[in-house]
Tab-separated table of C-alpha atoms in Angstrom:
chain	number	residue	atom	x	y	z
A	1	MET	CA	85.289	76.101	118.843
A	2	ALA	CA	87.971	75.847	115.418
A	3	ASP	CA	87.625	78.878	113.317
A	4	GLY	CA	86.627	78.173	109.710
A	5	LEU	CA	87.624	81.463	108.130
A	6	SER	CA	91.455	81.255	109.286
A	7	GLU	CA	92.193	78.376	106.155
A	8	GLY	CA	93.212	81.420	103.941
A	9	SER	CA	96.460	82.440	105.379
A	10	ASP	CA	98.725	79.930	103.157
A	11	LEU	CA	100.074	82.136	100.304
A	12	SER	CA	102.491	79.760	98.964
A	13	ALA	CA	100.644	78.206	96.056
A	14	GLY	CA	99.806	81.523	94.345
A	15	GLU	CA	103.173	83.016	94.373
A	16	GLU	CA	105.678	83.254	91.323
A	17	GLY	CA	108.700	81.200	91.907
A	18	GLN	CA	111.008	84.084	92.065
A	19	GLU	CA	110.635	85.753	95.714
A	20	ASP	CA	110.435	84.456	99.604
A	21	VAL	CA	106.789	83.565	100.629
A	22	LEU	CA	104.850	86.538	101.437
A	23	THR	CA	102.592	86.606	104.214
A	24	PRO	CA	99.578	87.610	103.877
A	25	ALA	CA	99.438	90.792	106.087
A	26	GLU	CA	102.872	91.392	103.931
A	27	LEU	CA	100.846	91.271	101.260
A	28	ILE	CA	98.865	94.115	102.291
A	29	THR	CA	101.231	96.516	103.033
A	30	LYS	CA	102.908	95.919	100.460
A	31	LEU	CA	99.616	96.223	98.202
A	32	GLU	CA	99.074	99.413	100.284
A	33	GLU	CA	102.658	100.771	99.650
A	34	ALA	CA	101.709	100.257	95.509
A	35	TRP	CA	98.673	102.323	96.183
A	36	LEU	CA	99.793	105.531	97.857
A	37	ASN	CA	102.934	105.228	95.488
A	38	GLU	CA	100.788	104.899	91.805
A	39	LYS	CA	98.265	107.660	93.505
A	40	PHE	CA	101.237	110.521	94.001
A	41	SER	CA	103.549	109.617	91.752
A	42	PRO	CA	103.260	111.905	88.333
A	43	GLU	CA	103.558	109.064	85.636
A	44	LEU	CA	102.566	105.564	84.962
A	45	LEU	CA	104.853	103.023	87.596
A	46	GLU	CA	105.148	99.269	86.565
A	47	ASN	CA	102.929	96.621	87.119
A	48	LYS	CA	102.463	94.995	89.824
A	49	SER	CA	100.372	91.937	88.723
A	50	GLU	CA	101.324	89.035	90.574
A	51	LEU	CA	100.728	91.864	93.398
A	52	VAL	CA	97.048	92.039	92.204
A	53	GLU	CA	96.622	88.597	91.329
A	54	CYS	CA	97.477	87.609	94.874
A	55	VAL	CA	95.655	89.839	96.910
A	56	MET	CA	92.214	88.629	94.778
A	57	GLU	CA	93.042	84.835	95.149
A	58	GLN	CA	92.845	85.918	99.430
A	59	LEU	CA	89.899	87.714	99.013
A	60	THR	CA	87.894	85.332	96.823
A	61	HIS	CA	89.145	82.463	99.365
A	62	MET	CA	87.622	84.353	102.483
A	63	GLU	CA	84.896	85.386	100.622
A	64	GLU	CA	84.410	81.377	100.312
A	65	ASN	CA	84.671	80.657	103.575
A	66	LEU	CA	82.397	83.130	104.755
A	67	GLN	CA	79.982	81.380	102.807
A	68	ARG	CA	79.996	78.252	104.152
A	69	VAL	CA	79.358	80.289	107.706
A	70	ARG	CA	76.189	80.878	109.140
A	71	LYS	CA	75.112	84.414	108.890
A	72	GLY	CA	74.964	86.732	111.841
A	73	ASP	CA	78.396	85.337	113.407
A	74	VAL	CA	80.677	88.429	115.025
A	75	LYS	CA	83.451	86.811	113.383
A	76	ALA	CA	81.655	86.774	109.471
A	77	SER	CA	81.147	90.689	110.157
A	78	VAL	CA	84.810	91.426	110.566
A	79	HIS	CA	85.992	89.336	108.000
A	80	ARG	CA	83.409	91.093	105.978
A	81	MET	CA	84.490	94.198	106.642
A	82	GLU	CA	88.307	93.014	105.708
A	83	ILE	CA	87.108	92.318	102.665
A	84	ASP	CA	85.729	95.616	102.053
A	85	ARG	CA	88.848	97.567	103.228
A	86	ILE	CA	90.799	95.379	101.006
A	87	ARG	CA	88.696	95.864	98.030
A	88	PHE	CA	88.763	99.537	98.133
A	89	VAL	CA	92.558	99.385	98.359
A	90	LEU	CA	92.718	97.385	95.286
A	91	SER	CA	89.882	98.873	93.548
A	92	SER	CA	91.452	102.354	94.180
A	93	TYR	CA	95.136	101.042	92.908
A	94	LEU	CA	93.909	99.954	89.340
A	95	ARG	CA	91.651	102.933	89.209
A	96	PHE	CA	94.648	105.162	89.863
A	97	ARG	CA	96.557	103.096	86.861
A	98	LEU	CA	93.095	103.530	84.496
A	99	GLN	CA	93.368	107.357	84.770
A	100	LYS	CA	96.740	107.935	84.293
A	101	ILE	CA	96.989	105.692	81.163
A	102	GLU	CA	93.609	107.789	80.381
A	103	LYS	CA	95.608	110.753	80.038
A	104	PHE	CA	98.799	109.976	79.192
A	105	PHE	CA	97.758	106.911	76.709
A	106	PRO	CA	99.775	107.605	73.288
A	107	HIS	CA	103.034	107.858	75.847
A	108	VAL	CA	102.245	104.880	77.353
A	109	LEU	CA	101.893	102.954	74.458
A	110	GLU	CA	104.995	104.400	73.034
A	111	LYS	CA	106.931	103.057	76.398
A	112	GLU	CA	105.722	99.849	76.228
A	113	LYS	CA	106.864	99.244	72.913
A	114	SER	CA	110.269	100.365	73.016
A	115	ARG	CA	111.466	98.564	76.000
A	116	ALA	CA	113.644	95.702	76.195
A	117	ASP	CA	111.856	92.123	76.346
A	118	GLY	CA	113.860	91.445	79.303
A	119	ASP	CA	112.170	94.057	81.230
A	120	PRO	CA	109.713	94.412	83.508
A	121	SER	CA	106.317	95.284	81.370
A	122	PHE	CA	104.349	98.760	82.642
A	123	LEU	CA	101.213	97.843	81.743
A	124	SER	CA	98.973	94.173	82.228
A	125	PRO	CA	97.740	92.737	79.292
A	126	GLU	CA	94.115	94.283	79.951
A	127	GLU	CA	95.054	97.292	80.326
A	128	PHE	CA	97.923	96.912	77.302
A	129	ALA	CA	94.313	96.275	75.655
A	130	PHE	CA	92.596	98.805	77.085
A	131	ALA	CA	95.324	101.761	76.244
A	132	LYS	CA	94.945	100.417	72.072
A	133	GLU	CA	91.351	100.454	72.434
A	134	TYR	CA	91.412	103.690	73.958
A	135	LEU	CA	93.667	105.556	71.222
A	136	ALA	CA	92.082	103.205	68.328
A	137	ASN	CA	88.352	105.382	69.707
A	138	THR	CA	89.749	108.844	70.281
A	139	GLU	CA	91.334	108.869	66.407
A	140	VAL	CA	88.635	107.489	65.015
A	141	TYR	CA	86.474	110.540	67.140
A	142	LEU	CA	89.067	112.910	66.182
A	143	ARG	CA	88.619	112.298	62.577
A	144	ALA	CA	85.222	111.586	62.711
A	145	VAL	CA	84.318	115.477	64.350
A	146	ALA	CA	87.082	117.236	63.316
A	147	LEU	CA	89.847	116.116	61.181
A	148	LYS	CA	87.992	115.602	57.792
A	149	HIS	CA	86.859	118.954	58.301
A	150	MET	CA	90.415	120.059	57.494
A	151	PRO	CA	92.172	121.201	54.447
A	152	PRO	CA	93.934	117.452	53.593
A	153	ASN	CA	97.087	118.853	54.672
A	154	LEU	CA	95.921	118.942	57.884
A	155	GLN	CA	94.528	116.171	58.439
A	156	ASN	CA	97.031	114.064	59.950
A	157	ILE	CA	97.539	114.554	63.909
A	158	ASP	CA	100.551	113.212	65.918
A	159	MET	CA	99.249	111.939	69.404
A	160	LEU	CA	102.326	111.554	70.637
A	161	LYS	CA	102.676	115.160	70.124
A	162	ALA	CA	99.360	116.175	70.655
A	163	VAL	CA	98.386	114.397	73.882
A	164	PRO	CA	100.644	116.590	76.963
A	165	GLU	CA	103.414	114.250	78.767
A	166	PRO	CA	103.593	113.305	82.725
A	167	CYS	CA	105.242	115.940	84.264
A	168	LEU	CA	108.080	114.615	86.050
A	169	ASP	CA	108.919	117.802	87.706
A	170	SER	CA	106.611	117.610	89.321
A	171	PHE	CA	107.248	117.606	93.409
A	172	VAL	CA	106.281	114.661	95.864
A	173	PHE	CA	106.403	113.889	99.289
A	174	LEU	CA	108.571	110.610	100.029
A	175	ARG	CA	109.477	108.694	102.895
A	176	VAL	CA	112.982	107.031	102.492
A	177	LYS	CA	112.942	103.300	103.275
A	178	GLU	CA	116.692	102.227	102.333
A	179	ARG	CA	119.499	104.762	103.149
A	180	GLN	CA	120.808	106.391	99.687
A	181	GLU	CA	123.913	108.434	98.878
A	182	ASN	CA	124.573	110.399	97.122
A	183	ILE	CA	121.430	111.541	94.733
A	184	LEU	CA	122.067	114.190	92.234
A	185	VAL	CA	119.870	116.722	92.723
A	186	GLU	CA	119.313	118.953	89.244
A	187	PRO	CA	119.130	122.815	89.221
A	188	GLU	CA	116.061	124.589	88.398
A	189	THR	CA	116.821	127.896	87.626
A	190	ASP	CA	120.509	129.148	86.128
A	191	GLU	CA	121.024	130.929	89.396
A	192	GLN	CA	121.750	127.541	91.320
A	193	ARG	CA	124.049	124.278	90.598
A	194	GLU	CA	123.507	120.769	91.297
A	195	TYR	CA	124.039	119.007	94.937
A	196	VAL	CA	124.504	116.249	96.100
A	197	VAL	CA	122.419	114.721	99.010
A	198	ASP	CA	122.279	111.774	100.628
A	199	LEU	CA	118.832	110.169	102.295
A	200	ASP	CA	118.733	109.074	105.672
A	201	GLU	CA	116.664	105.765	106.378
A	202	GLY	CA	112.868	107.086	108.044
A	203	SER	CA	113.788	110.699	106.843
A	204	GLN	CA	110.677	112.320	104.883
A	205	HIS	CA	111.317	114.904	101.750
A	206	LEU	CA	109.448	117.036	99.294
A	207	MET	CA	111.360	116.738	96.240
A	208	ARG	CA	111.194	116.685	92.324
A	209	TYR	CA	109.809	113.242	90.790
A	210	ARG	CA	112.601	112.722	88.441
A	211	THR	CA	114.900	112.743	90.975
A	212	ILE	CA	113.739	110.120	92.907
A	213	ALA	CA	111.879	108.117	90.030
A	214	PRO	CA	114.537	105.129	90.113
A	215	LEU	CA	114.040	105.001	94.065
A	216	VAL	CA	110.425	104.461	93.620
A	217	SER	CA	110.747	101.795	90.944
A	218	SER	CA	113.171	99.769	93.174
A	219	GLY	CA	110.843	99.957	96.884
A	220	ALA	CA	114.086	102.667	97.867
A	221	VAL	CA	111.064	105.165	98.726
A	222	GLN	CA	108.038	105.606	99.644
A	223	LEU	CA	106.131	108.480	98.316
A	224	ILE	CA	103.395	110.008	101.149
B	1	MET	CA	94.590	113.285	99.288
B	2	ASP	CA	91.238	113.673	100.614
B	3	PRO	CA	90.027	113.589	103.960
B	4	ALA	CA	88.438	110.411	103.635
B	5	GLU	CA	91.155	108.317	102.563
B	6	VAL	CA	93.523	109.500	104.755
B	7	GLU	CA	90.845	108.682	107.393
B	8	PHE	CA	90.856	105.033	105.954
B	9	LEU	CA	95.122	104.908	106.535
B	10	ALA	CA	94.585	106.632	110.475
B	11	GLU	CA	91.992	103.744	110.445
B	12	LYS	CA	95.023	101.280	110.070
B	13	GLU	CA	96.141	102.270	114.060
B	14	MET	CA	95.657	99.818	116.372
B	15	VAL	CA	94.030	100.856	119.984
B	16	LYS	CA	93.121	99.006	122.843
B	17	ILE	CA	89.806	98.258	123.460
B	18	ILE	CA	87.944	96.850	126.924
B	19	PRO	CA	85.409	94.657	125.217
B	20	ASN	CA	82.176	93.399	126.740
B	21	PHE	CA	81.772	90.362	124.659
B	22	SER	CA	83.989	86.961	124.645
B	23	LEU	CA	85.195	85.281	121.232
B	24	ASP	CA	88.162	83.496	120.200
B	25	LYS	CA	91.177	84.593	118.395
B	26	ILE	CA	90.449	85.436	115.106
B	27	TYR	CA	92.670	85.288	111.543
B	28	LEU	CA	92.648	88.101	109.840
B	29	ILE	CA	94.104	88.757	106.336
B	30	GLY	CA	96.035	91.547	107.647
B	31	GLY	CA	97.033	89.588	111.094
B	32	ASP	CA	95.443	87.343	114.313
B	33	LEU	CA	92.942	89.427	116.441
B	34	GLY	CA	92.109	88.535	119.990
B	35	PRO	CA	90.625	86.403	121.695
B	36	PHE	CA	88.442	88.669	123.149
B	37	ASN	CA	87.359	88.328	127.148
B	38	PRO	CA	84.937	90.773	129.201
B	39	GLY	CA	86.894	93.530	131.068
B	40	LEU	CA	90.653	92.591	129.724
B	41	PRO	CA	91.795	94.994	127.753
B	42	VAL	CA	92.938	94.028	123.930
B	43	GLU	CA	94.814	95.398	120.883
B	44	VAL	CA	92.705	95.988	118.078
B	45	PRO	CA	92.585	98.408	114.583
B	46	LEU	CA	90.519	101.766	115.290
B	47	TRP	CA	88.460	100.608	112.212
B	48	LEU	CA	86.878	97.650	114.215
B	49	ALA	CA	87.157	100.062	117.839
B	50	LEU	CA	84.929	101.978	116.451
B	51	ASN	CA	82.569	99.596	114.689
B	52	LEU	CA	82.239	97.691	117.907
B	53	LYS	CA	81.829	100.661	119.855
B	54	GLN	CA	79.268	102.054	117.857
B	55	ARG	CA	77.453	98.632	118.669
B	56	GLN	CA	78.348	99.154	121.930
B	57	LYS	CA	80.100	95.849	122.612
B	58	CYS	CA	83.367	97.716	123.807
B	59	ARG	CA	84.606	100.765	125.534
B	60	ILE	CA	88.035	102.680	124.129
B	61	VAL	CA	90.674	102.787	126.404
B	62	PRO	CA	92.465	106.739	125.087
B	63	PRO	CA	96.452	105.713	124.257
B	64	GLU	CA	98.732	107.620	126.315
B	65	TRP	CA	99.224	110.391	123.612
B	66	MET	CA	96.029	111.944	124.107
B	67	ASP	CA	97.161	114.373	126.384
B	68	THR	CA	95.394	117.958	126.882
B	69	ASP	CA	99.642	119.595	126.304
B	70	LEU	CA	100.526	117.167	123.511
B	71	TYR	CA	97.066	117.573	121.868
B	72	THR	CA	97.215	121.517	122.098
B	73	PHE	CA	101.004	121.129	120.415
B	74	THR	CA	99.732	118.850	117.351
B	75	TRP	CA	96.708	120.868	117.482
B	76	ASN	CA	98.230	124.125	116.428
B	77	LEU	CA	100.573	122.293	114.363
B	78	ASN	CA	97.812	121.085	112.424
B	79	THR	CA	96.211	124.472	111.968
B	80	ASP	CA	99.368	125.640	110.833
B	81	CYS	CA	100.512	123.387	108.391
B	82	ASN	CA	100.088	122.395	105.486
B	83	ARG	CA	97.225	119.715	105.006
B	84	ARG	CA	98.594	117.753	102.760
B	85	LEU	CA	101.454	116.522	105.194
B	86	ASN	CA	98.447	113.924	106.600
B	87	ALA	CA	99.490	111.680	105.649
B	88	THR	CA	101.258	108.245	106.911
B	89	GLY	CA	103.855	109.738	109.383
B	90	SER	CA	102.800	108.640	112.540
B	91	ASP	CA	102.510	111.752	113.994
B	92	TRP	CA	100.451	113.106	111.498
B	93	THR	CA	98.102	109.479	110.759
B	94	ARG	CA	97.611	110.038	114.392
B	95	LEU	CA	96.248	113.486	113.917
B	96	SER	CA	94.089	111.650	111.827
B	97	ALA	CA	92.908	109.499	114.139
B	98	ILE	CA	91.884	112.631	116.230
B	99	SER	CA	89.170	113.333	114.448
B	100	HIS	CA	87.716	109.571	115.052
B	101	LYS	CA	88.942	109.771	117.909
B	102	TYR	CA	86.348	113.093	118.683
B	103	GLN	CA	83.205	110.683	118.517
B	104	PHE	CA	84.412	108.115	120.209
B	105	THR	CA	85.557	110.142	122.565
B	106	PHE	CA	82.348	112.266	122.388
B	107	ILE	CA	80.440	109.213	123.076
B	108	ILE	CA	82.738	108.603	126.154
B	109	GLY	CA	82.607	111.422	127.852
B	110	GLN	CA	78.708	111.823	127.574
B	111	ARG	CA	77.422	108.294	128.315
B	112	ALA	CA	81.026	106.281	130.292
B	113	ASN	CA	83.057	109.213	132.056
B	114	PRO	CA	81.208	112.568	132.104
B	115	ARG	CA	83.504	113.961	134.966
B	116	THR	CA	86.691	113.093	133.759
B	117	SER	CA	88.773	115.383	133.659
B	118	LEU	CA	91.014	113.926	131.009
B	119	THR	CA	88.389	113.699	128.089
B	120	ARG	CA	86.167	117.144	129.425
B	121	ASN	CA	89.706	119.137	128.255
B	122	VAL	CA	90.421	116.968	125.337
B	123	MET	CA	86.308	117.771	124.296
B	124	ALA	CA	87.257	121.288	125.031
B	125	VAL	CA	90.259	121.566	122.278
B	126	ILE	CA	88.429	119.659	119.803
B	127	ASP	CA	85.486	122.250	120.123
B	128	LYS	CA	87.981	125.149	119.528
B	129	PRO	CA	86.898	126.359	115.731
B	130	GLU	CA	89.385	125.453	113.354
B	131	GLY	CA	91.924	128.143	112.160
B	132	GLN	CA	91.855	129.599	116.220
B	133	SER	CA	95.349	128.782	117.297
B	134	PHE	CA	94.674	127.198	120.826
B	135	THR	CA	96.746	129.210	123.742
B	136	ARG	CA	96.624	128.776	127.350
């Protein structure tokens, strides 16, 4: 009996031309890694919109297949459970991003404005629209509730100063995926001096986020 | 990281089951599973194993590492260490998986093999209240 639900495995149509074609299993692993990184990082990470799109494609494809199969099939229930699990990870990932956008909205917009044209974007188009609207709504709200009642020289508010920045010095747990050498660790107090560490593959550490931020975006470490 | 999320991650670990039904290979997004033949062991992710067990379609085989000695050792580690280490790392994921395996080991112990010393000992360790270190 051929498995009518097995047709979702071909990914080559959905990928953008730059990367090698990923198997669906690798795609899901990457999604889970992105989810964990986003969860534990104090700042908003790079937007992984192609990953999100591919996963959505896989999910809708699988759901279409499930519509065609008769109900009550054991296989259908297993597929459905897996779809629910993947959908949870995807929604949770997007939720974390939205929470961080809401928390740091002026800084996120400033970062997006000041990035060079060639750099990858931090926000998807929808997230960018959301952030702008959030900024506009907050300003209108503050003005209507408080600012217009203040003396005229105090009626302006600088959002960049008013909203706290993400704390890049918070400590994060990480696992090293690719060996790194000569990572410079800044001193925290005046008595300490800066020192250099090597990170071995597979080791787990607890470090300040600022030290390893570039390694997270390059994929050399995984936050846990 | 809240406990539900840790359990979610722990459920990805593979575990051996012995199904009592037959089904040919299934092609999940995350990988292929099966085929399932009654009486023959097959490896599946824990979330599927627990669901099948609940529907009484399989028996779960405790993995080799789920031995009493190793268990008490890791149990002590768990009660002494920071809970936040309960993230995706193989040993710590196994600790989270233990909370699930408690459920099914309990079921196995009650209905299938109540006299097996392994399940008895493991259950005795699991039932130890948290915060007490278990010394032999």
